[in-house]
Amino acid sequence: MKFGGTSVASLERIRAVAAIVRREADAGHSVAVVVSAMAGETNRLVELCSEVGDPAPALDARNVEYDAVVATGEQASAGLVALVMQNLGYRARSWQGWQIPLKTDRAHGKARITDIDQSDIGESIDNGEIAIVAGFQGVADGGRIATLGRGGSDTSAVALAAAIKAERCDIYTDVDGVYTTDPRLTKQARRIPKISYEEMLEMASVGAKVLQTRSVELAMAYHVPLRVLSSFDPPDAPGPGTIICDEEDIVEQNIVTTVTPDFDEAAVTILAVPDEPGRAAGIFIALADANINIDMIVQSASREPGFANISFTTKEGDVERAITLLAGEQEKIGFKTLQSDRNVAKVSVIGVGMKSHAGVAATMFKTLADKGINIQNISTSEIKISVLINADAAEYAVRVLHEAYGLDKKQQPAPV
Ligand code: ADP
Ligand code: ASP
Ligand code: MG
């Protein structure tokens, strides 16, 4: 069972969490619980690191001290949940990443889990103790604390579930399932009873917050049955939530399942790059070396013959670094000018039905055109179409697309 930040935001919320854990324990289940930091705590800790000042290496996610600071939020909430469980008369203990140990690589700030030694924690659970695990953190080679990137407690939970061969992994959050779009954006959003790993993965990777991308990858790879549920439902009357499963296990499938916005995008355009082999490589190798993730890429002909324009998007938090870095390489790469635009957002429509149905892109482009929304950039996968548009139009675009694909009207398929 994993509980996110809002679910453990106060002692009152932690007591509600304890009531849910207790329900499962009383039903005879062995339980491991993974918790996030109390809501807002990780942001506060990240902010403190930034305030240390420039050129604060703390701003560089690879600084191990950043991890040492931000991992503390989860340590506190794990301890508190264990205390509350003990007060209710249960045997419970907290586990920090290094105590398990949950091992990671050395990419501090966005580390990946490399191994989980389940022997001690497994033994403790077998002995009837409830394990309360601090999410988001592990220990890298060399013994330093490493954190898994924002939203990483989801990944801790799925990885632990796989390691201890759990029957299932329930992700408790502040919404009662995965919706056709972010329920905070429109009342028309509907809960999806079942969604495929593939769609959930695509959804997470285009920026929906519900689950960290890596957690869905792991669930898919290790066949961990995953559910998203609300910790705000009464413990004795939990809602059905959303089941994330193989595509084959979903009887009725919509062509488009979700519309997902991502406001955390910024566009960079490099104007007049010599149109010859190796120039794009030069740009993207430099960005990769600086650990800057790139999303949508478009190359188009420049007005000047023999030159091309290259645009890409990146996270808003990385755009400053990207610009500084590219400006420093101007001579080497040989471009003329550099532009950036933070006022952009990406809107994606996702659905496995796209593989076998024509016209999904046409509907998307026509809907946006009819509303006068200009598309700056397009990218696609087998089951996804993303467009980059002006950020001011993004919420509106989500609503009109949600309607255009019938997501607000159509009765979602019933759970099987
Ligand atoms: P937690 O703190 O429990 O990890 P998150 O804030 O990471 O929770 O994720 C839950 C949030 O994800 C919800 O509050 C909701 O606003 C957002 N969200 C975005 N897209 C969706 C969607 N399609 N379905 C459900 N929730 C979504
Ligand atoms: N507390 C961490 C964060 O806010 C990890 C998580 O909540 O999953 O990103
Ligand atoms: Mg989360």
Coordinates of C-alpha atoms in Angstrom, one line a residue, residues 24-415:
E24 CA -6.1 -4.9 5.4
A25 CA -4.1 -6.3 8.3
D26 CA -7.3 -7.3 10.1
A27 CA -8.4 -9.1 6.9
G28 CA -5.4 -11.3 7.4
H29 CA -3.0 -9.7 4.8
S30 CA 0.6 -9.2 5.4
V31 CA 1.2 -5.5 4.7
A32 CA 4.1 -3.3 3.6
V33 CA 3.3 0.4 3.5
V34 CA 5.3 2.9 1.5
V35 CA 4.8 6.6 2.4
S36 CA 5.6 10.0 0.9
A37 CA 6.6 13.1 2.8
M38 CA 3.8 15.1 4.2
A39 CA 2.3 17.3 1.5
G40 CA 4.4 20.4 0.8
E41 CA 7.4 19.1 2.7
T42 CA 9.5 18.0 -0.3
N43 CA 8.9 21.3 -2.0
R44 CA 10.0 23.1 1.2
L45 CA 13.2 21.1 1.4
V46 CA 14.0 21.5 -2.3
E47 CA 13.5 25.3 -1.8
L48 CA 15.9 25.3 1.1
C49 CA 18.5 23.7 -1.0
S50 CA 18.1 26.3 -3.7
E51 CA 18.2 29.1 -1.2
V52 CA 21.8 28.1 -0.3
G53 CA 22.6 30.2 -3.3
D54 CA 24.2 30.2 -6.6
P55 CA 26.4 28.6 -7.8
A56 CA 24.9 26.3 -5.3
P57 CA 25.8 22.8 -6.3
A58 CA 22.6 21.9 -4.4
L59 CA 20.8 23.1 -7.6
D60 CA 22.6 20.3 -9.4
A61 CA 20.5 17.3 -8.8
R62 CA 23.7 15.2 -8.8
N63 CA 24.8 16.7 -5.5
V64 CA 24.4 14.0 -2.9
E65 CA 23.6 16.6 -0.2
Y66 CA 20.4 17.5 -2.0
D67 CA 19.3 13.9 -1.6
A68 CA 20.4 13.9 2.1
V69 CA 18.1 16.9 2.7
V70 CA 15.0 16.0 0.6
A71 CA 14.9 12.4 1.8
T72 CA 14.2 13.5 5.3
G73 CA 10.5 14.2 4.6
E74 CA 9.8 10.5 4.0
Q75 CA 11.8 9.5 7.1
A76 CA 9.5 11.6 9.3
S77 CA 6.2 10.4 7.8
A78 CA 7.3 6.7 7.9
G79 CA 8.1 7.1 11.6
L80 CA 4.8 8.8 12.3
V81 CA 2.7 6.2 10.5
A82 CA 4.6 3.4 12.5
L83 CA 3.9 5.3 15.8
V84 CA 0.2 5.6 15.0
M85 CA 0.0 1.9 14.1
Q86 CA 1.8 1.0 17.3
N87 CA -0.7 3.2 19.3
L88 CA -3.5 1.2 17.7
G89 CA -1.9 -2.0 19.1
Y90 CA -0.2 -3.2 16.0
R91 CA 3.4 -4.3 15.6
A92 CA 4.8 -1.9 13.1
R93 CA 8.3 -0.5 12.3
S94 CA 9.7 2.1 9.9
W95 CA 12.3 1.3 7.3
Q96 CA 14.5 3.8 5.6
G97 CA 16.0 3.1 2.2
W98 CA 19.4 2.2 3.5
Q99 CA 18.0 -0.1 6.2
I100 CA 16.3 -2.4 3.7
P101 CA 18.7 -1.8 1.7
L102 CA 17.0 -0.5 -1.4
K103 CA 20.0 0.1 -3.7
T104 CA 20.2 2.6 -6.5
D105 CA 22.6 3.9 -9.0
R106 CA 24.5 7.1 -8.4
A107 CA 22.3 9.5 -10.4
H108 CA 21.5 11.4 -7.3
G109 CA 18.3 13.4 -7.4
K110 CA 16.9 11.0 -10.1
A111 CA 18.4 7.7 -9.1
R112 CA 17.1 4.4 -10.4
I113 CA 16.6 1.4 -8.2
T114 CA 19.1 -1.3 -9.0
D115 CA 18.3 -3.9 -6.3
I116 CA 16.2 -4.5 -3.3
D117 CA 17.4 -6.9 -0.6
Q118 CA 14.1 -8.3 0.6
S119 CA 15.5 -10.7 3.2
D120 CA 15.3 -8.6 6.4
I121 CA 12.1 -6.8 5.5
G122 CA 10.5 -10.0 4.2
E123 CA 11.4 -11.7 7.5
S124 CA 10.0 -8.9 9.5
I125 CA 6.7 -9.0 7.5
D126 CA 6.6 -12.8 7.8
N127 CA 6.9 -12.4 11.6
G128 CA 3.7 -10.3 11.6
E129 CA 5.2 -6.9 11.7
I130 CA 3.8 -4.2 9.5
A131 CA 6.6 -2.6 7.4
I132 CA 6.3 1.2 7.0
V133 CA 8.8 2.2 4.3
A134 CA 10.1 5.6 3.5
G135 CA 9.4 6.1 -0.2
F136 CA 11.5 8.2 -2.6
Q137 CA 14.8 7.1 -1.2
G138 CA 17.5 4.4 -1.4
V139 CA 21.2 4.0 -0.9
A140 CA 23.7 4.4 -3.8
D141 CA 27.0 2.5 -4.1
G142 CA 29.3 4.2 -1.7
G143 CA 26.6 4.4 1.0
R144 CA 25.2 7.8 0.2
I145 CA 21.4 8.5 0.3
A146 CA 19.9 8.8 -3.1
T147 CA 16.4 10.0 -4.1
L148 CA 14.4 8.7 -7.0
G149 CA 13.1 12.0 -8.6
R150 CA 9.9 13.8 -7.9
G151 CA 6.9 11.5 -7.4
G152 CA 9.4 8.7 -6.7
S153 CA 7.5 7.0 -3.9
D154 CA 5.2 5.4 -6.5
T155 CA 8.3 3.7 -7.8
S156 CA 9.5 2.7 -4.4
A157 CA 6.1 1.0 -3.8
V158 CA 6.0 -0.9 -7.1
A159 CA 9.7 -2.0 -6.8
L160 CA 9.1 -3.2 -3.3
A161 CA 5.9 -5.0 -4.3
A162 CA 7.9 -6.8 -7.0
A163 CA 10.7 -7.6 -4.7
I164 CA 8.6 -9.1 -1.9
K165 CA 6.3 -10.7 -4.5
A166 CA 3.2 -8.9 -3.2
E167 CA -0.2 -10.0 -4.5
R168 CA -0.9 -6.4 -5.5
C169 CA 0.2 -2.9 -5.1
D170 CA -2.5 -0.3 -4.1
I171 CA -1.6 3.3 -4.7
Y172 CA -3.7 5.6 -2.4
T173 CA -3.9 9.2 -3.4
D174 CA -6.2 12.2 -3.3
V175 CA -8.4 11.2 -6.3
D176 CA -10.4 8.0 -6.4
G177 CA -8.7 6.7 -9.6
V178 CA -7.3 7.6 -12.9
Y179 CA -9.5 9.9 -14.9
T180 CA -10.1 10.7 -18.5
T181 CA -8.3 13.9 -17.8
D182 CA -7.1 15.7 -14.7
P183 CA -10.2 16.0 -12.6
R184 CA -9.0 19.3 -11.3
L185 CA -9.3 20.8 -14.8
T186 CA -12.9 19.8 -15.7
K187 CA -15.9 18.4 -13.9
Q188 CA -16.5 16.4 -17.0
A189 CA -13.6 14.1 -16.2
R190 CA -14.6 10.5 -15.6
R191 CA -13.0 7.8 -13.6
I192 CA -11.6 5.0 -15.8
P193 CA -12.3 1.6 -14.2
K194 CA -9.5 -0.2 -16.1
I195 CA -6.6 1.1 -18.0
S196 CA -3.7 -0.7 -19.8
Y197 CA -0.2 -0.5 -18.5
E198 CA 0.8 0.8 -21.9
E199 CA -1.7 3.7 -21.8
M200 CA -0.8 4.5 -18.2
L201 CA 2.8 4.5 -19.1
E202 CA 2.2 6.9 -21.9
M203 CA 0.0 9.1 -19.7
A204 CA 2.7 9.3 -17.0
S205 CA 5.4 10.1 -19.4
V206 CA 3.5 12.9 -21.1
G207 CA 3.1 14.5 -17.7
A208 CA 0.0 13.3 -15.8
K209 CA 0.9 13.4 -12.1
V210 CA -1.0 10.4 -10.8
L211 CA 1.9 7.9 -11.1
Q212 CA 5.6 8.3 -11.7
T213 CA 6.6 7.0 -15.1
R214 CA 9.2 4.6 -13.8
S215 CA 6.6 3.0 -11.4
V216 CA 4.4 2.0 -14.4
E217 CA 7.4 0.7 -16.3
L218 CA 8.3 -1.5 -13.3
A219 CA 4.7 -2.7 -12.8
M220 CA 4.6 -3.6 -16.5
A221 CA 7.9 -5.4 -16.5
Y222 CA 7.3 -7.4 -13.3
H223 CA 3.5 -7.9 -13.8
V224 CA 2.7 -6.1 -10.5
P225 CA -1.1 -5.7 -10.4
L226 CA -1.6 -2.0 -9.7
R227 CA -4.6 -0.1 -8.4
V228 CA -5.1 3.6 -7.9
L229 CA -7.5 4.4 -5.0
S230 CA -8.5 7.3 -2.7
S231 CA -7.3 7.5 0.9
F232 CA -10.2 9.9 1.5
D233 CA -12.8 7.1 1.0
P234 CA -14.1 5.7 4.3
P235 CA -11.9 2.7 5.3
D236 CA -15.0 0.4 5.5
A237 CA -16.3 1.5 2.1
P238 CA -13.4 1.9 -0.4
G239 CA -14.3 2.9 -4.0
P240 CA -13.3 0.5 -6.8
G241 CA -10.6 2.9 -8.0
T242 CA -8.7 2.2 -11.3
I243 CA -7.1 -1.1 -12.1
I244 CA -4.0 -1.0 -14.3
C245 CA -3.7 -4.2 -16.2
D246 CA -2.8 -5.9 -19.5
E247 CA -4.7 -4.6 -22.5
E248 CA -6.1 -8.1 -23.1
D249 CA -7.9 -7.9 -19.7
I250 CA -10.0 -4.9 -20.8
V251 CA -13.1 -5.9 -22.6
E252 CA -14.5 -2.6 -23.8
Q253 CA -11.9 -0.1 -25.0
N254 CA -12.4 3.4 -26.1
I255 CA -10.3 4.6 -29.0
V256 CA -9.0 7.6 -27.0
T257 CA -8.8 7.0 -23.2
T258 CA -7.4 10.2 -21.9
V259 CA -6.5 13.8 -22.6
T260 CA -3.4 14.9 -20.7
P261 CA -2.0 18.4 -20.4
D262 CA 1.5 19.2 -19.3
F263 CA 2.2 22.8 -18.3
D264 CA 5.8 22.1 -17.3
E265 CA 7.1 22.6 -20.9
A266 CA 9.4 25.2 -22.4
A267 CA 10.4 25.5 -26.1
V268 CA 13.8 26.3 -27.4
T269 CA 14.4 27.2 -31.0
I270 CA 17.9 27.3 -32.6
L271 CA 17.8 29.3 -35.7
A272 CA 20.0 28.8 -38.8
V273 CA 22.0 25.7 -38.0
P274 CA 24.2 24.6 -40.9
D275 CA 22.2 21.8 -42.6
E276 CA 24.9 19.1 -42.5
P277 CA 25.5 15.8 -40.7
G278 CA 26.6 16.0 -37.1
R279 CA 25.0 19.4 -36.2
A280 CA 22.0 18.0 -34.4
A281 CA 24.2 15.4 -32.7
G282 CA 26.4 18.3 -31.4
I283 CA 23.4 20.0 -29.9
F284 CA 21.8 17.1 -28.3
I285 CA 25.0 15.5 -27.0
A286 CA 25.8 18.8 -25.2
L287 CA 22.3 18.8 -23.6
A288 CA 22.6 15.1 -22.7
D289 CA 26.0 15.6 -21.0
A290 CA 24.3 18.3 -18.9
N291 CA 21.6 15.8 -17.9
I292 CA 18.9 17.9 -19.6
N293 CA 16.0 15.8 -20.8
I294 CA 14.6 16.7 -24.2
D295 CA 11.0 16.1 -25.3
M296 CA 9.5 17.2 -28.7
I297 CA 12.0 17.8 -31.5
V298 CA 11.3 19.5 -34.8
Q299 CA 13.7 20.3 -37.6
S300 CA 12.5 22.6 -40.4
A301 CA 14.1 24.3 -43.3
S302 CA 15.5 27.8 -42.6
R303 CA 14.7 30.7 -44.9
E304 CA 18.4 30.8 -45.6
P305 CA 19.4 28.1 -48.0
G306 CA 21.8 25.5 -46.5
F307 CA 20.5 26.1 -43.0
A308 CA 17.9 24.5 -40.8
N309 CA 16.0 25.5 -37.7
I310 CA 15.8 23.1 -34.8
S311 CA 13.2 23.4 -32.0
F312 CA 12.9 21.2 -28.9
T313 CA 11.0 21.3 -25.7
T314 CA 12.3 20.6 -22.2
K315 CA 11.1 21.0 -18.6
E316 CA 10.7 24.6 -17.5
G317 CA 13.2 24.1 -14.7
D318 CA 15.9 23.1 -17.3
V319 CA 15.4 25.7 -19.9
E320 CA 17.7 28.3 -18.4
R321 CA 20.5 25.8 -18.2
A322 CA 19.8 24.7 -21.8
I323 CA 20.0 28.2 -23.1
T324 CA 23.2 29.1 -21.2
L325 CA 24.8 25.9 -22.4
L326 CA 23.9 26.3 -26.0
A327 CA 24.9 30.0 -26.1
G328 CA 28.3 28.9 -24.8
E329 CA 28.5 26.4 -27.7
Q330 CA 27.3 28.8 -30.4
E331 CA 30.6 28.9 -32.3
K332 CA 31.1 25.2 -32.2
I333 CA 27.5 24.4 -33.3
G334 CA 27.5 27.3 -35.7
F335 CA 23.9 28.6 -35.3
K336 CA 22.8 32.2 -35.7
T337 CA 20.3 32.8 -32.9
L338 CA 18.6 31.2 -30.0
Q339 CA 15.0 31.7 -28.8
S340 CA 13.0 30.3 -25.9
D341 CA 9.3 30.4 -24.9
R342 CA 8.1 29.3 -21.5
N343 CA 4.5 30.1 -22.3
V344 CA 3.8 26.8 -24.0
A345 CA 2.0 23.6 -22.9
K346 CA 1.7 20.2 -24.3
V347 CA -1.6 18.5 -24.7
S348 CA -1.7 14.8 -25.5
V349 CA -4.4 12.3 -26.4
I350 CA -3.8 8.7 -25.6
G351 CA -5.4 5.4 -26.4
V352 CA -4.5 1.9 -27.5
G353 CA -7.4 2.1 -29.9
M354 CA -5.4 4.4 -32.1
K355 CA -3.3 1.5 -33.3
S356 CA -6.3 0.2 -35.2
H357 CA -8.5 3.2 -35.9
A358 CA -7.9 6.0 -38.4
G359 CA -8.8 9.7 -37.9
V360 CA -7.7 10.3 -34.3
A361 CA -5.1 12.9 -35.4
A362 CA -7.6 14.5 -37.9
T363 CA -10.1 14.9 -35.1
M364 CA -7.5 16.5 -32.8
F365 CA -6.2 19.0 -35.4
K366 CA -9.7 19.9 -36.6
T367 CA -11.0 20.4 -33.1
L368 CA -8.1 22.7 -32.3
A369 CA -8.4 24.6 -35.6
D370 CA -12.1 25.2 -35.1
K371 CA -11.3 26.8 -31.8
G372 CA -8.6 28.9 -33.3
I373 CA -5.8 27.2 -31.4
N374 CA -2.5 27.2 -33.2
I375 CA -0.3 24.1 -33.1
Q376 CA 3.4 24.8 -32.8
N377 CA 4.8 21.3 -32.7
I378 CA 3.5 17.8 -33.0
S379 CA 4.9 14.4 -31.8
T380 CA 3.3 11.0 -31.9
S381 CA 3.8 7.4 -30.8
E382 CA 1.8 4.4 -31.7
I383 CA -0.8 5.2 -29.0
K384 CA -0.4 9.0 -28.5
I385 CA -0.5 12.3 -30.3
S386 CA 0.9 15.4 -28.5
V387 CA 0.7 19.0 -29.6
L388 CA 2.5 22.0 -28.3
I389 CA 0.3 25.1 -28.0
N390 CA 0.2 28.4 -26.2
A391 CA -0.1 27.7 -22.5
D392 CA -3.0 30.2 -22.2
A393 CA -5.1 27.9 -24.4
A394 CA -4.2 24.6 -22.8
E395 CA -7.1 24.2 -20.3
Y396 CA -9.6 25.1 -23.0
A397 CA -7.9 22.7 -25.4
V398 CA -8.2 19.9 -22.9
R399 CA -11.9 20.6 -22.4
V400 CA -12.8 20.7 -26.1
L401 CA -10.7 17.6 -26.9
H402 CA -12.2 15.8 -24.0
E403 CA -15.6 16.5 -25.5
A404 CA -14.6 15.8 -29.1
Y405 CA -13.6 12.3 -28.3
G406 CA -16.8 11.7 -26.3
L407 CA -15.0 11.2 -23.0
D408 CA -17.4 13.3 -21.0
K409 CA -20.5 11.7 -22.4
K410 CA -19.6 8.1 -23.0
Q411 CA -20.3 5.7 -20.2
Q412 CA -16.9 4.2 -19.4
P413 CA -16.7 0.5 -19.7
A414 CA -17.8 -1.3 -16.6
P415 CA -15.2 -3.1 -14.4

